[in-house]
Coordinates of C-alpha atoms and ligand atoms in Angstrom, one line a residue:
X22 CA 0.0 0.0 0.0
X23 CA 1.4 3.4 -0.9
X24 CA 1.0 5.6 2.2
X25 CA 2.7 8.7 0.7
X26 CA 3.2 9.8 -2.8
X27 CA 6.1 11.9 -4.2
X28 CA 6.2 15.7 -3.7
X29 CA 8.5 16.1 -6.7
X30 CA 5.7 16.0 -9.2
X31 CA 4.3 19.1 -7.6
X32 CA 7.7 20.8 -7.8
X33 CA 7.9 19.9 -11.4
X34 CA 4.5 21.3 -12.1
X35 CA 5.5 24.6 -10.3
X36 CA 8.6 24.9 -12.4
X37 CA 6.7 24.1 -15.6
X38 CA 4.1 26.8 -14.7
X39 CA 6.9 29.4 -14.1
X40 CA 8.7 28.4 -17.2
X41 CA 5.5 28.9 -19.2
X42 CA 4.5 32.2 -17.7
X43 CA 7.8 34.0 -17.0
X44 CA 8.4 36.7 -19.6
X45 CA 11.1 35.7 -22.2
X46 CA 13.5 38.5 -21.3
X47 CA 13.7 37.5 -17.6
X48 CA 17.3 36.8 -16.6
X49 CA 16.3 33.6 -14.8
X50 CA 14.3 32.1 -17.6
X51 CA 17.1 29.7 -18.5
X52 CA 17.7 28.6 -14.9
X53 CA 14.0 27.8 -14.5
X54 CA 14.0 25.6 -17.6
X55 CA 17.2 23.8 -16.6
X56 CA 16.0 23.0 -13.1
X57 CA 12.7 21.8 -14.5
X58 CA 14.6 19.3 -16.7
X59 CA 16.9 18.2 -13.8
X60 CA 13.8 17.5 -11.6
X61 CA 12.1 15.6 -14.4
X62 CA 15.2 13.3 -14.8
X63 CA 15.4 12.8 -11.0
X64 CA 11.7 11.9 -10.9
X65 CA 12.0 9.4 -13.8
X66 CA 14.9 7.8 -11.9
X67 CA 13.0 7.6 -8.6
X68 CA 9.9 6.2 -10.4
X69 CA 11.9 3.2 -11.7
X70 CA 11.5 1.6 -8.2
X71 CA 7.7 1.6 -8.7
X72 CA 7.9 -1.4 -11.0
X73 CA 9.6 -3.9 -8.7
X74 CA 7.8 -2.5 -5.6
X75 CA 4.5 -3.1 -7.5
X76 CA 5.1 -6.9 -6.9
X77 CA 5.1 -6.6 -3.2
X78 CA 2.1 -7.8 -1.2
X79 CA -0.1 -4.7 -0.6
X80 CA -1.2 -5.9 2.8
X81 CA 2.3 -6.7 4.1
X82 CA 4.2 -3.7 2.9
X83 CA 3.7 0.1 3.3
X84 CA 5.5 2.4 0.9
X85 CA 6.3 6.1 1.4
X86 CA 8.0 8.3 -1.1
X87 CA 10.0 11.6 -0.5
X88 CA 9.9 11.8 3.3
X89 CA 11.7 14.7 4.9
X90 CA 12.1 14.5 8.6
X91 CA 13.5 17.1 11.1
X92 CA 16.0 16.1 13.8
X93 CA 18.5 17.8 16.0
X94 CA 21.0 18.0 13.1
X95 CA 18.5 19.6 10.7
X96 CA 16.6 17.6 8.1
X97 CA 17.1 14.3 6.3
X98 CA 15.3 13.1 3.3
X99 CA 14.5 9.6 2.3
X100 CA 13.6 8.8 -1.4
X101 CA 11.6 5.7 -0.7
X102 CA 10.7 3.8 2.5
X103 CA 9.4 0.2 2.5
X104 CA 7.9 -0.7 5.9
X105 CA 7.1 -4.2 7.0
X106 CA 6.4 -5.8 10.4
X107 CA 9.9 -7.2 10.4
X108 CA 12.2 -4.5 9.0
X109 CA 12.2 -1.1 7.4
X110 CA 14.0 -0.5 4.2
X111 CA 15.5 2.7 2.9
X112 CA 16.0 2.9 -0.8
X113 CA 18.2 5.7 -2.2
X114 CA 17.6 6.0 -5.9
X115 CA 20.5 7.0 -8.2
X116 CA 19.6 8.1 -11.6
X117 CA 23.1 8.0 -12.9
X118 CA 23.8 6.9 -16.4
X119 CA 27.1 5.8 -17.9
X120 CA 29.8 4.1 -15.9
X121 CA 30.1 4.2 -12.1
X122 CA 33.4 3.2 -10.6
X123 CA 33.8 2.3 -6.9
X124 CA 37.2 3.2 -5.4
X125 CA 38.8 2.9 -2.0
X126 CA 36.5 3.8 0.9
X127 CA 33.5 3.6 -1.4
X128 CA 34.3 6.8 -3.1
X129 CA 32.6 6.9 -6.5
X130 CA 33.6 8.3 -9.8
X131 CA 31.0 8.7 -12.4
X132 CA 31.8 8.7 -16.2
X133 CA 28.7 10.1 -17.9
X134 CA 27.9 9.2 -21.5
X135 CA 28.7 12.8 -22.5
X136 CA 32.3 12.4 -21.3
X137 CA 31.9 14.3 -18.0
X138 CA 33.9 12.8 -15.0
X139 CA 32.7 13.6 -11.5
X140 CA 33.6 12.4 -8.0
X141 CA 31.0 11.6 -5.4
X142 CA 31.0 10.8 -1.7
X143 CA 30.4 7.2 -0.8
X144 CA 26.7 6.7 -1.5
X145 CA 26.5 3.8 1.0
X146 CA 27.7 5.9 3.9
X147 CA 25.2 8.5 3.0
X148 CA 22.3 6.1 3.2
X149 CA 23.8 4.5 6.3
X150 CA 23.7 7.9 7.9
X151 CA 20.1 8.2 7.0
X152 CA 19.4 4.9 8.6
X153 CA 21.2 6.0 11.8
X154 CA 19.2 9.2 11.9
X155 CA 15.9 7.4 11.2
X156 CA 16.6 4.9 14.0
X157 CA 17.3 7.7 16.4
X158 CA 14.2 9.6 15.2
X159 CA 11.9 6.5 15.7
X160 CA 13.3 5.9 19.2
X161 CA 12.6 9.5 20.1
X162 CA 8.9 8.8 19.1
X163 CA 8.8 5.7 21.3
X164 CA 8.6 3.3 18.3
X165 CA 10.1 -0.1 19.3
X166 CA 13.5 -0.8 17.8
X167 CA 13.2 -2.1 14.2
X168 CA 16.0 -3.4 12.1
X169 CA 16.7 -0.9 9.3
X170 CA 18.1 -2.1 6.0
X171 CA 19.3 0.2 3.3
X172 CA 20.1 0.0 -0.4
X173 CA 21.6 2.3 -3.0
X174 CA 19.5 1.5 -6.1
X175 CA 20.8 2.3 -9.6
X176 CA 17.7 3.1 -11.6
X177 CA 18.8 2.4 -15.1
X178 CA 19.8 -1.1 -16.3
X179 CA 22.4 0.2 -18.7
X180 CA 24.5 1.9 -15.9
X181 CA 27.7 0.0 -15.5
X182 CA 28.8 -0.5 -11.9
X183 CA 32.4 -1.6 -11.5
X184 CA 35.3 -1.6 -9.0
X185 CA 38.1 0.9 -9.7
X186 CA 40.6 -2.0 -9.3
X187 CA 40.3 -5.8 -9.0
X188 CA 41.0 -5.8 -5.2
X189 CA 38.1 -3.5 -4.5
X190 CA 34.7 -5.0 -3.6
X191 CA 31.5 -3.1 -4.6
X192 CA 29.5 -2.7 -1.4
X193 CA 26.7 -5.3 -1.1
X194 CA 24.1 -2.6 -0.6
X195 CA 24.7 -1.3 -4.1
X196 CA 22.2 -2.8 -6.6
X197 CA 20.6 -2.4 -9.9
X198 CA 16.9 -1.7 -9.8
X199 CA 16.2 -5.0 -11.6
X200 CA 17.5 -6.8 -8.4
X201 CA 15.4 -4.8 -6.0
X202 CA 12.5 -7.2 -5.6
X203 CA 14.9 -10.2 -5.0
X204 CA 16.9 -8.2 -2.5
X205 CA 13.6 -7.5 -0.6
X206 CA 12.9 -11.3 -0.7
X207 CA 16.3 -11.9 0.8
X208 CA 15.6 -9.4 3.6
X209 CA 12.4 -11.3 4.3
X210 CA 14.4 -14.5 4.8
X211 CA 17.0 -12.6 7.0
X212 CA 14.5 -10.9 9.3
X213 CA 12.1 -13.5 10.4
X214 CA 11.0 -12.1 13.7
X215 CA 8.0 -9.9 13.8
X216 CA 8.8 -6.7 15.7
X217 CA 5.5 -4.9 15.2
X218 CA 1.8 -5.7 14.8
X219 CA 0.1 -4.5 11.6
X220 CA -1.7 -1.9 13.5
X221 CA 1.6 -0.6 15.0
X222 CA 3.0 -0.6 11.5
X223 CA 0.1 1.4 10.2
X224 CA 0.7 4.0 13.0
X225 CA 4.4 4.2 12.0
X226 CA 3.4 4.8 8.4
X227 CA 1.0 7.6 9.4
X228 CA 3.5 9.1 11.8
X229 CA 6.2 9.3 9.1
X230 CA 3.7 10.8 6.7
X231 CA 2.5 13.4 9.2
X232 CA 6.0 14.3 10.3
X233 CA 7.1 15.0 6.7
X234 CA 8.3 18.6 6.5
X235 CA 7.7 20.1 3.1
X236 CA 10.9 21.5 1.6
X237 CA 11.1 25.2 1.0
X238 CA 8.9 26.3 -1.9
X239 CA 11.1 25.6 -5.0
X240 CA 9.9 28.9 -6.6
X241 CA 11.5 30.9 -3.7
X242 CA 14.8 30.2 -5.5
X243 CA 13.7 32.6 -8.2
X244 CA 13.3 36.4 -8.2
X245 CA 10.2 37.6 -10.0
X246 CA 7.3 39.8 -9.4
X247 CA 3.8 39.8 -10.7
X248 CA 4.8 42.1 -13.6
X249 CA 7.3 39.4 -14.8
X250 CA 4.4 36.9 -15.2
X251 CA 2.5 36.6 -18.5
X252 CA -1.2 37.1 -17.9
X253 CA -4.1 35.7 -19.7
X254 CA -5.5 32.4 -20.9
X255 CA -3.4 30.2 -23.2
X256 CA -4.9 28.7 -26.2
X257 CA -5.0 24.9 -25.7
X258 CA -4.4 24.3 -29.4
X259 CA -1.6 26.6 -30.5
X260 CA -0.4 28.2 -27.2
X261 CA -1.3 31.8 -28.1
X262 CA -1.8 34.1 -25.1
X263 CA -4.1 35.8 -24.3
X264 CA -7.3 34.2 -25.7
X265 CA -10.3 36.6 -26.0
X266 CA -13.3 36.0 -23.9
X267 CA -16.5 35.8 -25.9
X268 CA -20.0 35.5 -24.5
X269 CA -19.8 31.8 -23.7
X270 CA -16.4 30.7 -24.9
X271 CA -12.7 31.8 -25.2
X272 CA -11.6 32.5 -28.7
X273 CA -8.0 32.3 -30.2
X274 CA -7.4 34.9 -32.9
X275 CA -4.4 32.9 -34.3
X276 CA -5.8 29.4 -34.8
X277 CA -9.4 30.5 -34.6
X278 CA -10.4 27.8 -32.1
X279 CA -12.9 28.1 -29.3
X280 CA -12.6 26.7 -25.8
X281 CA -15.1 26.8 -23.0
X282 CA -12.8 25.7 -20.2
X283 CA -9.4 27.0 -21.2
X284 CA -9.4 29.3 -18.1
X285 CA -9.0 26.3 -15.8
X286 CA -5.5 25.7 -16.9
X287 CA -4.7 29.4 -16.3
X288 CA -6.1 29.1 -12.7
X289 CA -3.9 26.0 -12.2
X290 CA -0.9 28.1 -13.2
X291 CA -2.0 30.8 -10.7
X292 CA -2.3 28.3 -7.9
X293 CA 1.2 26.8 -8.6
X294 CA 2.8 30.3 -8.7
X295 CA 0.9 32.2 -6.1
X296 CA -1.0 29.8 -3.9
X297 CA -4.5 28.5 -3.6
X298 CA -6.5 31.7 -2.8
X299 CA -7.4 34.3 -5.4
X300 CA -9.6 37.4 -5.0
X301 CA -12.0 38.6 -7.7
X302 CA -9.6 41.5 -8.5
X303 CA -6.6 39.2 -8.8
X304 CA -8.6 36.8 -11.1
X305 CA -9.7 39.7 -13.2
X306 CA -6.0 40.8 -13.7
X307 CA -4.7 37.3 -14.2
X308 CA -7.4 36.1 -16.6
X309 CA -7.6 39.6 -18.3
X310 CA -11.3 40.0 -17.7
X311 CA -13.2 43.3 -17.5
X312 CA -15.9 42.6 -14.9
X313 CA -16.2 41.1 -11.5
X314 CA -19.5 39.4 -12.6
X315 CA -17.8 37.5 -15.4
X316 CA -15.1 36.3 -12.9
X317 CA -17.8 35.3 -10.5
X318 CA -19.7 33.3 -13.1
X319 CA -16.5 31.6 -14.3
X320 CA -15.5 30.6 -10.8
X321 CA -18.8 29.0 -10.2
X322 CA -18.7 27.3 -13.6
X323 CA -15.3 25.9 -12.7
X324 CA -16.6 24.7 -9.4
X325 CA -14.3 26.7 -7.2
X326 CA -15.4 27.4 -3.6
X327 CA -16.0 30.9 -2.6
X328 CA -15.0 31.8 1.0
X329 CA -16.5 34.8 2.6
X330 CA -18.9 37.3 1.0
X331 CA -18.8 40.4 -1.1
X332 CA -15.6 42.4 -1.2
X333 CA -13.6 40.4 1.3
X334 CA -14.3 37.1 -0.4
X335 CA -11.7 34.8 -2.0
X336 CA -12.0 31.8 -4.2
X337 CA -10.2 28.6 -3.3
X338 CA -8.4 27.1 -6.3
X339 CA -7.7 23.5 -6.5
X340 CA -5.7 21.8 -9.3
X341 CA -8.0 20.5 -12.0
Ligands
LIG409 ZN1 -4.9 29.0 -30.9

């Protein structure tokens, strides 16, 4: 059972909305696009674990993605958690392509397909540190001691993992994603003692989910004001902005198409960029509409909840 989904998708949607709406001459336009692409690659790497984890028994295993916990040393983040009544497993996904060479002390050199060579800290010690912090965190919440296993999971089957010299052993915790399911089966054989009841396990899953601290808003890395944001409704067919509002539908003067609900996508963008509350005046500016009555009608048509009455009221936007 998946207890918590990934937050990264939301971050990617935010970056996508900013990339789409930031004016072309803005100095950070390129930076937004490149971070958007990096996050997409990270997510596709992390999602590779979904396939092997999909074979696990839903009733025996609880899965949480992207959990960020606070402790006395700051925050630590775990890509994927697998919880069972016998052990907990931390999976650290590595979306590295090319060749990965393990040297002395587990230090890693990555040779990317584009010829780039980079050194990295021992990924096993990193995930081991996460396991240590998690154990300490669980004890502080009065959770009985549970064995914590950890794996560094290389997402892509074509990544070559090799020792830097013949006398070096690749750490046993380093695996290819195609072996993940079998490693979990080995852990099942290793940890035979039940340390929690299913109801306790359920509580641990919920506790981890509720303790998750959202990272700082990804858009706070960028400097832009409302005037740097392109206003209006985008044409769903050709991307022209702004569409013109007719009596019942929105009209695109370029491809001459009509759309009744194109404003929904604009409100999604507004929510991703500015939050989930919008006043009538803000909606008028953002959707480029002349009257508060038109906004009011559209908001009701879109099914958005109105909070408060008259001038002080706001609409609550949810992603649609
Ligand atoms: Zn169009």
